[in-house]
Short mmCIF file of C-alpha atoms in Angstrom, two decimals:
data_model
loop_
_atom_site.label_atom_id
_atom_site.label_comp_id
_atom_site.label_asym_id
_atom_site.label_seq_id
_atom_site.Cartn_x
_atom_site.Cartn_y
_atom_site.Cartn_z
CA UNK A 1377 -137.68 -52.85 49.48
CA UNK A 1378 -139.86 -55.29 51.37
CA UNK A 1379 -139.92 -55.00 55.15
CA UNK A 1380 -139.25 -58.11 57.25
CA UNK A 1381 -142.82 -58.35 58.67
CA UNK A 1382 -144.24 -58.03 55.14
CA UNK A 1383 -141.80 -60.68 53.87
CA UNK A 1384 -142.78 -63.01 56.72
CA UNK A 1385 -146.47 -62.40 55.98
CA UNK A 1386 -145.87 -63.13 52.28
CA UNK A 1387 -143.91 -66.30 53.06
CA UNK A 1388 -146.64 -67.50 55.43
CA UNK A 1389 -149.33 -66.85 52.80
CA UNK A 1390 -147.30 -68.60 50.09
CA UNK A 1391 -146.66 -71.59 52.35
CA UNK A 1392 -150.36 -71.81 53.23
CA UNK A 1393 -151.23 -71.60 49.54
CA UNK A 1394 -148.81 -74.38 48.63
CA UNK A 1395 -150.09 -76.54 51.48
CA UNK A 1396 -153.66 -76.09 50.26
CA UNK A 1397 -152.60 -76.98 46.71
CA UNK A 1398 -150.85 -80.07 48.00
CA UNK A 1399 -154.01 -81.38 49.64
CA UNK A 1400 -156.37 -83.53 47.66
CA UNK A 1401 -159.08 -81.65 45.75
CA UNK A 1402 -162.42 -81.84 47.53
CA UNK A 1403 -163.88 -85.14 46.44
CA UNK A 1404 -167.49 -86.28 46.91
CA UNK A 1405 -167.80 -88.41 50.03
CA UNK A 1406 -170.05 -90.83 48.18
CA UNK A 1407 -170.54 -91.84 44.56
CA UNK A 1408 -173.06 -94.02 42.76
CA UNK A 1409 -171.00 -97.05 41.74
CA UNK A 1410 -173.86 -98.47 39.64
CA UNK A 1411 -173.45 -95.54 37.27
CA UNK A 1412 -169.72 -96.21 37.04
CA UNK A 1413 -169.94 -99.90 36.28
CA UNK A 1414 -170.54 -99.33 32.57
CA UNK A 1415 -167.43 -97.21 32.21
CA UNK A 1416 -164.75 -99.07 34.11
CA UNK A 1417 -161.27 -99.72 32.77
CA UNK A 1418 -159.79 -103.20 32.60
CA UNK A 1419 -158.47 -104.63 35.83
CA UNK A 1420 -154.79 -105.03 36.57
CA UNK A 1421 -154.48 -108.56 37.93
CA UNK A 1422 -152.67 -108.53 41.29
CA UNK A 1423 -149.29 -110.20 41.44
CA UNK A 1424 -149.05 -113.36 43.56
CA UNK A 1425 -146.64 -111.60 45.92
CA UNK A 1426 -149.25 -108.94 46.60
CA UNK A 1427 -151.30 -111.70 48.24
CA UNK A 1428 -148.28 -113.47 49.74
CA UNK A 1429 -147.19 -110.21 51.38
CA UNK A 1430 -150.59 -109.79 53.04
CA UNK A 1431 -150.53 -113.46 54.07
CA UNK A 1432 -147.06 -113.11 55.57
CA UNK A 1433 -148.28 -110.34 57.86
CA UNK A 1434 -150.77 -112.77 59.43
CA UNK A 1435 -147.97 -114.95 60.77
CA UNK A 1436 -144.83 -116.80 59.74
CA UNK A 1437 -145.35 -118.97 56.68
CA UNK A 1438 -142.83 -121.68 55.87
CA UNK A 1439 -142.51 -120.74 52.21
CA UNK A 1440 -139.93 -123.47 51.56
CA UNK A 1441 -142.77 -125.97 51.82
CA UNK A 1442 -144.37 -124.44 48.73
CA UNK A 1443 -141.30 -123.97 46.56
CA UNK A 1444 -141.57 -125.89 43.31
CA UNK A 1445 -138.68 -126.37 40.98
CA UNK A 1446 -140.08 -128.82 38.51
CA UNK A 1447 -138.42 -128.59 35.12
CA UNK A 1448 -141.84 -129.59 33.79
CA UNK A 1449 -143.00 -130.62 30.38
CA UNK A 1450 -142.49 -128.81 27.14
CA UNK A 1451 -145.73 -128.06 25.37
CA UNK A 1452 -146.39 -126.92 21.86
CA UNK A 1453 -149.90 -125.47 22.30
CA UNK A 1454 -149.53 -121.74 22.84
CA UNK A 1455 -152.42 -121.39 25.35
CA UNK A 1456 -150.88 -124.10 27.52
CA UNK A 1457 -147.47 -122.45 27.38
CA UNK A 1458 -149.06 -119.13 28.36
CA UNK A 1459 -150.83 -120.67 31.37
CA UNK A 1460 -147.64 -122.48 32.39
CA UNK A 1461 -145.61 -119.30 32.02
CA UNK A 1462 -147.92 -117.52 34.48
CA UNK A 1463 -147.71 -120.46 36.88
CA UNK A 1464 -143.90 -120.57 36.71
CA UNK A 1465 -143.62 -116.80 37.32
CA UNK A 1466 -145.82 -117.33 40.40
CA UNK A 1467 -143.39 -120.07 41.46
CA UNK A 1468 -140.66 -117.45 41.15
CA UNK A 1469 -142.46 -115.24 43.67
CA UNK A 1470 -142.82 -118.22 46.03
CA UNK A 1471 -139.09 -118.97 45.74
CA UNK A 1472 -138.38 -115.32 46.56
CA UNK A 1473 -140.58 -115.56 49.67
CA UNK A 1474 -138.52 -118.62 50.63
CA UNK A 1475 -135.29 -116.74 49.73
CA UNK A 1476 -134.22 -119.75 47.69
CA UNK A 1477 -131.64 -118.31 45.27
CA UNK A 1478 -130.86 -121.49 43.22
CA UNK A 1479 -134.56 -122.09 42.55
CA UNK A 1480 -135.09 -118.44 41.61
CA UNK A 1481 -132.25 -118.74 39.06
CA UNK A 1482 -133.67 -121.99 37.62
CA UNK A 1483 -137.08 -120.36 37.32
CA UNK A 1484 -135.55 -117.41 35.48
CA UNK A 1485 -134.18 -119.83 32.87
CA UNK A 1486 -137.43 -121.78 32.69
CA UNK A 1487 -139.39 -118.57 32.08
CA UNK A 1488 -136.97 -117.66 29.29
CA UNK A 1489 -137.40 -121.06 27.61
CA UNK A 1490 -141.19 -120.88 27.84
CA UNK A 1491 -141.20 -117.34 26.47
CA UNK A 1492 -139.11 -118.57 23.53
CA UNK A 1493 -141.74 -121.27 23.00
CA UNK A 1494 -144.33 -118.63 22.23
CA UNK A 1495 -141.96 -116.41 20.29
CA UNK A 1496 -141.39 -113.66 22.85
CA UNK A 1497 -138.02 -114.81 24.19
CA UNK A 1498 -136.15 -111.71 23.04
CA UNK A 1499 -138.09 -109.44 25.35
CA UNK A 1500 -137.32 -111.71 28.33
CA UNK A 1501 -133.57 -112.28 27.94
CA UNK A 1502 -132.50 -109.11 29.84
CA UNK A 1503 -134.94 -109.86 32.66
CA UNK A 1504 -133.76 -113.48 33.01
CA UNK A 1505 -130.20 -112.14 33.31
CA UNK A 1506 -131.28 -109.54 35.89
CA UNK A 1507 -133.13 -112.20 37.91
CA UNK A 1508 -129.98 -114.35 38.04
CA UNK A 1509 -127.80 -111.40 39.05
CA UNK A 1510 -130.21 -110.22 41.75
CA UNK A 1511 -130.64 -113.79 43.08
CA UNK A 1512 -126.83 -114.15 43.30
CA UNK A 1513 -126.74 -110.99 45.41
CA UNK A 1514 -129.84 -112.16 47.34
CA UNK A 1515 -131.41 -108.84 46.47
CA UNK A 1516 -135.03 -110.01 46.83
CA UNK A 1517 -136.55 -106.59 46.21
CA UNK A 1518 -134.92 -106.52 42.77
CA UNK A 1519 -135.88 -110.12 42.01
CA UNK A 1520 -139.54 -109.30 42.76
CA UNK A 1521 -139.37 -106.23 40.54
CA UNK A 1522 -137.74 -108.23 37.73
CA UNK A 1523 -140.37 -110.97 37.96
CA UNK A 1524 -143.06 -108.30 37.57
CA UNK A 1525 -141.12 -106.80 34.64
CA UNK A 1526 -140.80 -110.26 33.09
CA UNK A 1527 -144.54 -110.85 33.21
CA UNK A 1528 -145.20 -107.34 31.93
CA UNK A 1529 -142.73 -107.69 29.04
CA UNK A 1530 -144.15 -111.06 28.01
CA UNK A 1531 -147.66 -109.64 28.01
CA UNK A 1532 -146.62 -106.47 26.19
CA UNK A 1533 -144.86 -108.51 23.52
CA UNK A 1534 -147.96 -110.70 23.14
CA UNK A 1535 -150.25 -107.67 22.93
CA UNK A 1536 -148.03 -106.10 20.27
CA UNK A 1537 -148.54 -109.10 18.02
CA UNK A 1538 -152.28 -109.19 18.74
CA UNK A 1539 -152.13 -112.12 21.19
CA UNK A 1540 -154.05 -110.39 24.00
CA UNK A 1541 -155.80 -113.64 24.81
CA UNK A 1542 -152.54 -115.44 25.49
CA UNK A 1543 -151.50 -112.50 27.62
CA UNK A 1544 -154.65 -112.97 29.71
CA UNK A 1545 -153.84 -116.67 30.08
CA UNK A 1546 -150.46 -115.74 31.58
CA UNK A 1547 -152.28 -113.74 34.28
CA UNK A 1548 -154.75 -116.58 34.81
CA UNK A 1549 -151.97 -119.18 35.21
CA UNK A 1550 -150.30 -116.99 37.83
CA UNK A 1551 -153.56 -116.35 39.64
CA UNK A 1552 -154.39 -120.08 39.81
CA UNK A 1553 -150.96 -121.00 41.22
CA UNK A 1554 -151.11 -118.08 43.67
CA UNK A 1555 -154.57 -119.14 44.83
CA UNK A 1556 -153.44 -122.75 45.18
CA UNK A 1557 -150.65 -121.70 47.54
CA UNK A 1558 -152.79 -119.15 49.40
CA UNK A 1559 -155.43 -121.79 50.14
CA UNK A 1560 -152.78 -124.36 51.08
CA UNK A 1561 -151.31 -121.94 53.64
CA UNK A 1562 -154.70 -120.92 55.07
CA UNK A 1563 -155.92 -124.50 55.07
CA UNK A 1564 -152.94 -125.55 57.15
CA UNK A 1565 -153.55 -122.88 59.79
CA UNK A 1566 -157.00 -121.43 59.30
CA UNK A 1567 -157.73 -117.81 60.13
CA UNK A 1568 -160.65 -115.63 59.03
CA UNK A 1569 -158.22 -112.91 57.91
CA UNK A 1570 -156.31 -115.42 55.80
CA UNK A 1571 -159.51 -116.75 54.23
CA UNK A 1572 -160.65 -113.19 53.53
CA UNK A 1573 -157.77 -112.80 51.07
CA UNK A 1574 -159.79 -115.10 48.80
CA UNK A 1575 -162.58 -112.54 48.52
CA UNK A 1576 -161.93 -111.76 44.84
CA UNK A 1577 -165.29 -112.24 43.05
CA UNK A 1578 -164.74 -109.47 40.48
CA UNK A 1579 -161.42 -110.97 39.49
CA UNK A 1580 -163.08 -114.35 39.04
CA UNK A 1581 -165.78 -112.79 36.85
CA UNK A 1582 -163.07 -111.03 34.86
CA UNK A 1583 -161.25 -114.32 34.13
CA UNK A 1584 -164.50 -116.11 33.38
CA UNK A 1585 -165.54 -113.47 30.84
CA UNK A 1586 -162.12 -113.56 29.21
CA UNK A 1587 -162.24 -117.37 28.90
CA UNK A 1588 -165.69 -117.16 27.33
CA UNK A 1589 -164.13 -114.98 24.66
CA UNK A 1590 -161.65 -117.70 23.65
CA UNK A 1591 -163.78 -120.27 21.79
CA UNK A 1592 -160.99 -120.77 19.26
CA UNK A 1593 -158.87 -122.44 21.94
CA UNK A 1594 -160.83 -125.63 22.00
CA UNK A 1595 -159.02 -127.21 24.95
CA UNK A 1596 -160.38 -129.35 27.75
CA UNK A 1597 -158.09 -127.55 30.21
CA UNK A 1598 -159.70 -124.18 29.49
CA UNK A 1599 -163.19 -125.66 29.83
CA UNK A 1600 -162.14 -127.20 33.15
CA UNK A 1601 -160.87 -123.82 34.38
CA UNK A 1602 -164.11 -122.10 33.33
CA UNK A 1603 -166.18 -124.72 35.17
CA UNK A 1604 -163.96 -124.38 38.22
CA UNK A 1605 -164.40 -120.59 38.31
CA UNK A 1606 -168.18 -121.11 38.34
CA UNK A 1607 -167.78 -123.58 41.21
CA UNK A 1608 -165.50 -121.31 43.24
CA UNK A 1609 -167.47 -118.05 42.82
CA UNK A 1610 -170.24 -118.76 45.41
CA UNK A 1611 -167.62 -119.89 47.93
CA UNK A 1612 -165.85 -116.52 47.89
CA UNK A 1613 -168.72 -114.18 47.00
CA UNK A 1614 -170.22 -114.30 50.48
CA UNK A 1615 -171.28 -110.67 50.94
CA UNK A 1616 -171.10 -109.75 54.63
CA UNK A 1617 -170.47 -113.41 55.54
CA UNK A 1618 -167.21 -115.22 56.17
CA UNK A 1619 -165.35 -117.64 53.92
CA UNK A 1620 -165.49 -121.01 55.67
CA UNK A 1621 -162.64 -123.46 56.32
CA UNK A 1622 -164.50 -125.97 54.13
CA UNK A 1623 -164.54 -123.51 51.24
CA UNK A 1624 -160.82 -122.86 51.61
CA UNK A 1625 -160.16 -126.62 51.54
CA UNK A 1626 -162.41 -127.11 48.52
CA UNK A 1627 -160.82 -124.21 46.59
CA UNK A 1628 -157.40 -125.66 47.36
CA UNK A 1629 -158.46 -129.03 45.91
CA UNK A 1630 -159.83 -127.35 42.78
CA UNK A 1631 -156.82 -125.10 42.14
CA UNK A 1632 -154.36 -127.93 42.90
CA UNK A 1633 -156.11 -130.11 40.32
CA UNK A 1634 -156.11 -127.33 37.72
CA UNK A 1635 -152.49 -126.41 38.32
CA UNK A 1636 -151.63 -130.11 37.99
CA UNK A 1637 -153.35 -130.10 34.60
CA UNK A 1638 -151.36 -127.00 33.60
CA UNK A 1639 -147.94 -128.37 34.47
CA UNK A 1640 -148.40 -131.98 33.32
CA UNK A 1641 -149.55 -133.52 30.10
CA UNK B 591 -156.89 -103.94 -7.33
CA UNK B 592 -153.62 -102.22 -6.61
CA UNK B 593 -155.32 -98.79 -6.76
CA UNK B 594 -157.93 -99.97 -4.36
CA UNK B 595 -155.28 -101.17 -1.96
CA UNK B 596 -153.27 -97.97 -2.06
CA UNK B 597 -155.69 -95.71 -0.16
CA UNK B 598 -156.41 -98.37 2.45
CA UNK B 599 -152.67 -98.82 2.87
CA UNK B 600 -152.33 -95.09 3.46
CA UNK B 601 -155.26 -95.10 5.88
CA UNK B 602 -153.65 -98.00 7.72
CA UNK B 603 -150.33 -96.16 7.88
CA UNK B 604 -152.04 -93.06 9.30
CA UNK B 605 -154.00 -95.16 11.77
CA UNK B 606 -150.81 -96.88 12.94
CA UNK B 607 -149.01 -93.52 13.21
CA UNK B 608 -151.91 -92.07 15.23
CA UNK B 609 -152.05 -95.13 17.47
CA UNK B 610 -148.29 -94.95 18.04
CA UNK B 611 -148.40 -91.23 18.85
CA UNK B 612 -151.33 -91.77 21.27
CA UNK B 613 -149.40 -94.62 22.91
CA UNK B 614 -146.26 -92.48 23.13
CA UNK B 615 -148.19 -89.80 25.00
CA UNK B 616 -149.71 -92.29 27.42
CA UNK B 617 -146.18 -93.60 27.93
CA UNK B 618 -145.09 -90.00 28.65
CA UNK B 619 -147.92 -89.70 31.16
CA UNK B 620 -146.75 -92.96 32.72
CA UNK B 621 -143.26 -91.59 33.21
CA UNK B 622 -144.78 -88.68 35.17
CA UNK B 623 -146.88 -91.08 37.26
CA UNK B 624 -143.71 -93.06 38.00
CA UNK B 625 -141.94 -89.83 38.91
CA UNK B 626 -144.64 -89.22 41.54
CA UNK B 627 -144.11 -92.78 42.82
CA UNK B 628 -140.32 -92.51 43.09
CA UNK B 629 -140.03 -91.26 46.69
CA UNK B 630 -142.30 -94.07 47.89
CA UNK B 631 -140.07 -96.79 46.44
CA UNK B 632 -137.48 -95.77 49.03
CA UNK B 633 -140.15 -96.39 51.67
CA UNK B 634 -140.52 -100.00 50.52
CA UNK B 635 -143.41 -99.77 48.07
CA UNK B 636 -143.23 -102.12 45.10
CA UNK B 637 -144.52 -100.23 42.09
CA UNK B 638 -146.31 -102.41 39.54
CA UNK B 639 -145.11 -102.44 35.96
CA UNK B 640 -148.65 -102.68 34.65
CA UNK B 641 -150.68 -99.49 34.57
CA UNK B 642 -153.85 -97.86 33.29
CA UNK B 643 -153.87 -95.01 30.82
CA UNK B 644 -155.91 -93.10 28.31
CA UNK B 645 -157.05 -89.60 27.55
CA UNK B 646 -159.80 -87.41 28.98
CA UNK B 647 -161.25 -83.98 28.31
CA UNK B 648 -161.27 -81.32 31.04
CA UNK B 649 -163.85 -82.23 33.67
CA UNK B 650 -164.08 -85.87 32.55
CA UNK B 651 -163.62 -88.85 34.87
CA UNK B 652 -162.59 -92.44 34.45
CA UNK B 653 -163.13 -95.28 36.88
CA UNK B 654 -160.74 -98.12 37.47
CA UNK B 655 -161.75 -101.14 39.51
CA UNK B 656 -159.01 -102.85 41.46
CA UNK B 657 -158.74 -105.80 43.81
CA UNK B 658 -157.00 -104.80 47.04
CA UNK B 659 -155.98 -106.97 49.97
CA UNK B 660 -156.40 -106.26 53.65
CA UNK B 661 -152.97 -106.25 55.31
CA UNK B 662 -151.33 -104.36 52.46
CA UNK B 663 -150.96 -100.63 52.07
CA UNK B 664 -151.46 -99.05 48.62
CA UNK B 665 -150.66 -95.81 46.86
CA UNK B 666 -152.08 -94.89 43.47
CA UNK B 667 -150.13 -92.26 41.53
CA UNK B 668 -151.59 -90.32 38.62
CA UNK B 669 -149.63 -88.22 36.13
CA UNK B 670 -149.94 -86.43 32.84
CA UNK B 671 -147.37 -84.87 30.54
CA UNK B 672 -149.56 -81.75 30.16
CA UNK B 673 -147.82 -79.58 32.76
CA UNK B 674 -150.60 -76.99 32.98
CA UNK B 675 -153.27 -79.61 33.57
CA UNK B 676 -154.75 -80.31 36.98
CA UNK B 677 -155.59 -83.93 37.76
CA UNK B 678 -156.99 -85.77 40.77
CA UNK B 679 -157.38 -89.35 41.95
CA UNK B 680 -159.66 -90.68 44.70
CA UNK B 681 -160.48 -94.12 46.10
CA UNK B 682 -163.96 -95.44 46.89
CA UNK B 683 -165.05 -98.79 48.30
CA UNK B 684 -167.49 -101.09 46.52
CA UNK B 685 -170.40 -99.21 48.15
CA UNK B 686 -169.17 -95.92 46.72
CA UNK B 687 -167.84 -94.47 49.99
CA UNK B 688 -164.72 -92.27 49.86
CA UNK B 689 -162.17 -94.36 51.72
CA UNK B 690 -158.71 -92.87 51.12
CA UNK B 691 -156.26 -91.70 53.77
CA UNK B 692 -156.03 -87.96 54.54
CA UNK B 693 -152.43 -87.78 53.25
CA UNK B 694 -153.63 -88.31 49.69
CA UNK B 695 -152.54 -85.32 47.64
CA UNK B 696 -152.86 -83.33 44.43
CA UNK B 697 -150.22 -81.05 42.92
CA UNK B 698 -151.01 -79.78 39.43
CA UNK B 699 -150.38 -82.51 36.90
CA UNK B 700 -149.61 -85.06 39.63
CA UNK B 701 -151.96 -86.62 42.16
CA UNK B 702 -151.86 -89.57 44.54
CA UNK B 703 -154.29 -91.48 46.73
CA UNK B 704 -153.37 -93.64 49.71
CA UNK B 705 -155.34 -96.52 51.17
CA UNK B 706 -154.90 -99.09 53.91
CA UNK B 707 -157.87 -101.35 53.07
CA UNK B 708 -159.94 -102.49 56.03
CA UNK B 709 -161.35 -105.31 53.93
CA UNK B 710 -160.19 -107.41 50.99
CA UNK B 711 -162.24 -106.74 47.87
CA UNK B 712 -162.86 -104.49 44.89
CA UNK B 713 -162.29 -100.75 45.11
CA UNK B 714 -162.97 -97.96 42.62
CA UNK B 715 -160.22 -95.52 41.77
CA UNK B 716 -161.60 -92.40 40.11
CA UNK B 717 -159.29 -90.45 37.85
CA UNK B 718 -160.30 -86.91 36.86
CA UNK B 719 -158.75 -84.31 34.59
CA UNK B 720 -159.98 -81.29 36.57
CA UNK B 721 -158.61 -78.70 34.17
CA UNK B 722 -156.40 -78.65 31.10
CA UNK B 723 -155.42 -76.33 28.25
CA UNK B 724 -155.56 -79.34 25.89
CA UNK B 725 -158.71 -80.73 24.33
CA UNK B 726 -157.69 -84.25 25.38
CA UNK B 727 -155.23 -84.91 28.17
CA UNK B 728 -153.32 -88.17 28.41
CA UNK B 729 -153.19 -89.73 31.84
CA UNK B 730 -151.54 -92.75 33.41
CA UNK B 731 -152.19 -94.37 36.76
CA UNK B 732 -149.70 -96.66 38.47
CA UNK B 733 -149.94 -98.29 41.86
CA UNK B 734 -147.64 -99.69 44.47
CA UNK B 735 -148.04 -101.77 47.60
CA UNK B 736 -146.11 -102.88 50.66
#
C-alpha cells in the first residue's frame, strides 16, 4: 500500500516529468543559415488571405472596393487557365473579406469551370458545392477553408498527372492578384507596416526560378511576368531599409498590368 | 521487344508501388500533424491544406523556408506516425536566431512551434527526428495562422 505523502510525492514527480517532456527540446539559440540553404524544402506559397488578414489588422479596409466579379474570358491555353484560376481564387478571398456572398458563389462556379478547362474539374466539384453552401450560411471561416482546399485539390490533381508547372502557375496567379490588391490598399493609405508586407524577396526568387524552368510555354505573358519580377525585386529587397511609397505605387502599376493581361485576351 | 519491356514494366510497377506506399506514410504523418493542430482551430487558427513532408533518419534535420507576415500569429505542427519516435520543430529568423515563443512544445511524436513575427520576411523552420526505432521516419509539417 502506498502512503498518501508517498503518493503525493510520486504525483508531483510525474507531473514535473510530464511538464518537462511537454516543453520544447533544447534547441540551439543560433544556427548557420548558409549551411542550410542547400538543403531547404520547397516553399508553401502563402494564401492571399494570409496577407489580407495582416493588412486588416493595420486598419479598416473597404474590401468591397476590391471585389471583382468579372465572368472573364475563356481561354484554351492551359498555362493561361492556370494563372487565371489562381487569380480567381484570390478574388474569392477578397469577396470573403468583403463578406459578399453572391460574388463568392459566382466565383465558386467560375473556379469549377476553369478547373474543367484544364481537366481537373472532378476534384473541384465538392469544393464548389461547399463554397456555395458556406456562403449561403455566411460562414466565412468555412468559405476560406474551402477556397484553400480548392486550390490544394487543383494543384494535387495537376501534380498527379505530372503538371507541376501548371500547379505553380496557379500559385503565381494568386500571388499576383493578392499583391495587386495589397499594393492598392497600401497605396491608398500608406503606412510603413503595410508596405512591409511586400517584403517577400525569397518568394519572388522562387517564382522567377520556376518560370525559368518553363521554356516550353512560349508565351509573351510569362515573359512579361518574369521581367516584372526582376523589376520588382530591388524595390522589396531593401535589407534594413524601408519600402517607399513610390515603390508601392510602382509595384501596383506592374501587378495591375500583369493581372489585366491574365484576365483579358 | 516484348521481353525487353516486361522487366521495365515490372520495375515501373514496383517503383509506383513504393512511391505510393511512401506517400501513404507521409499522408499518415500529416494526419498526426493535423491532430496536433486540432485544438488550435477552435482558437481561430486557419490551418493550411498544403504541407511539407518526407522521411528522415534518427538525428537528421530538414529545413523549410517560409514567408511569414508581421501582424499574423503562426503555429507550425509536426507529426509522425511512428509512435515511439521523438520529433522536434524550431523556428529561426533569416539570420539564424532562434525566434519562437516559449510555449512551443514537444511531446513524443508530436511537436509544435509558435511565432508572432516581429518582421515580415523569410523564416527557417527546422524539423528534426530526434530519436526513432525506424531506420527512416516519415514526418509532416503543417502550419496555421490567425
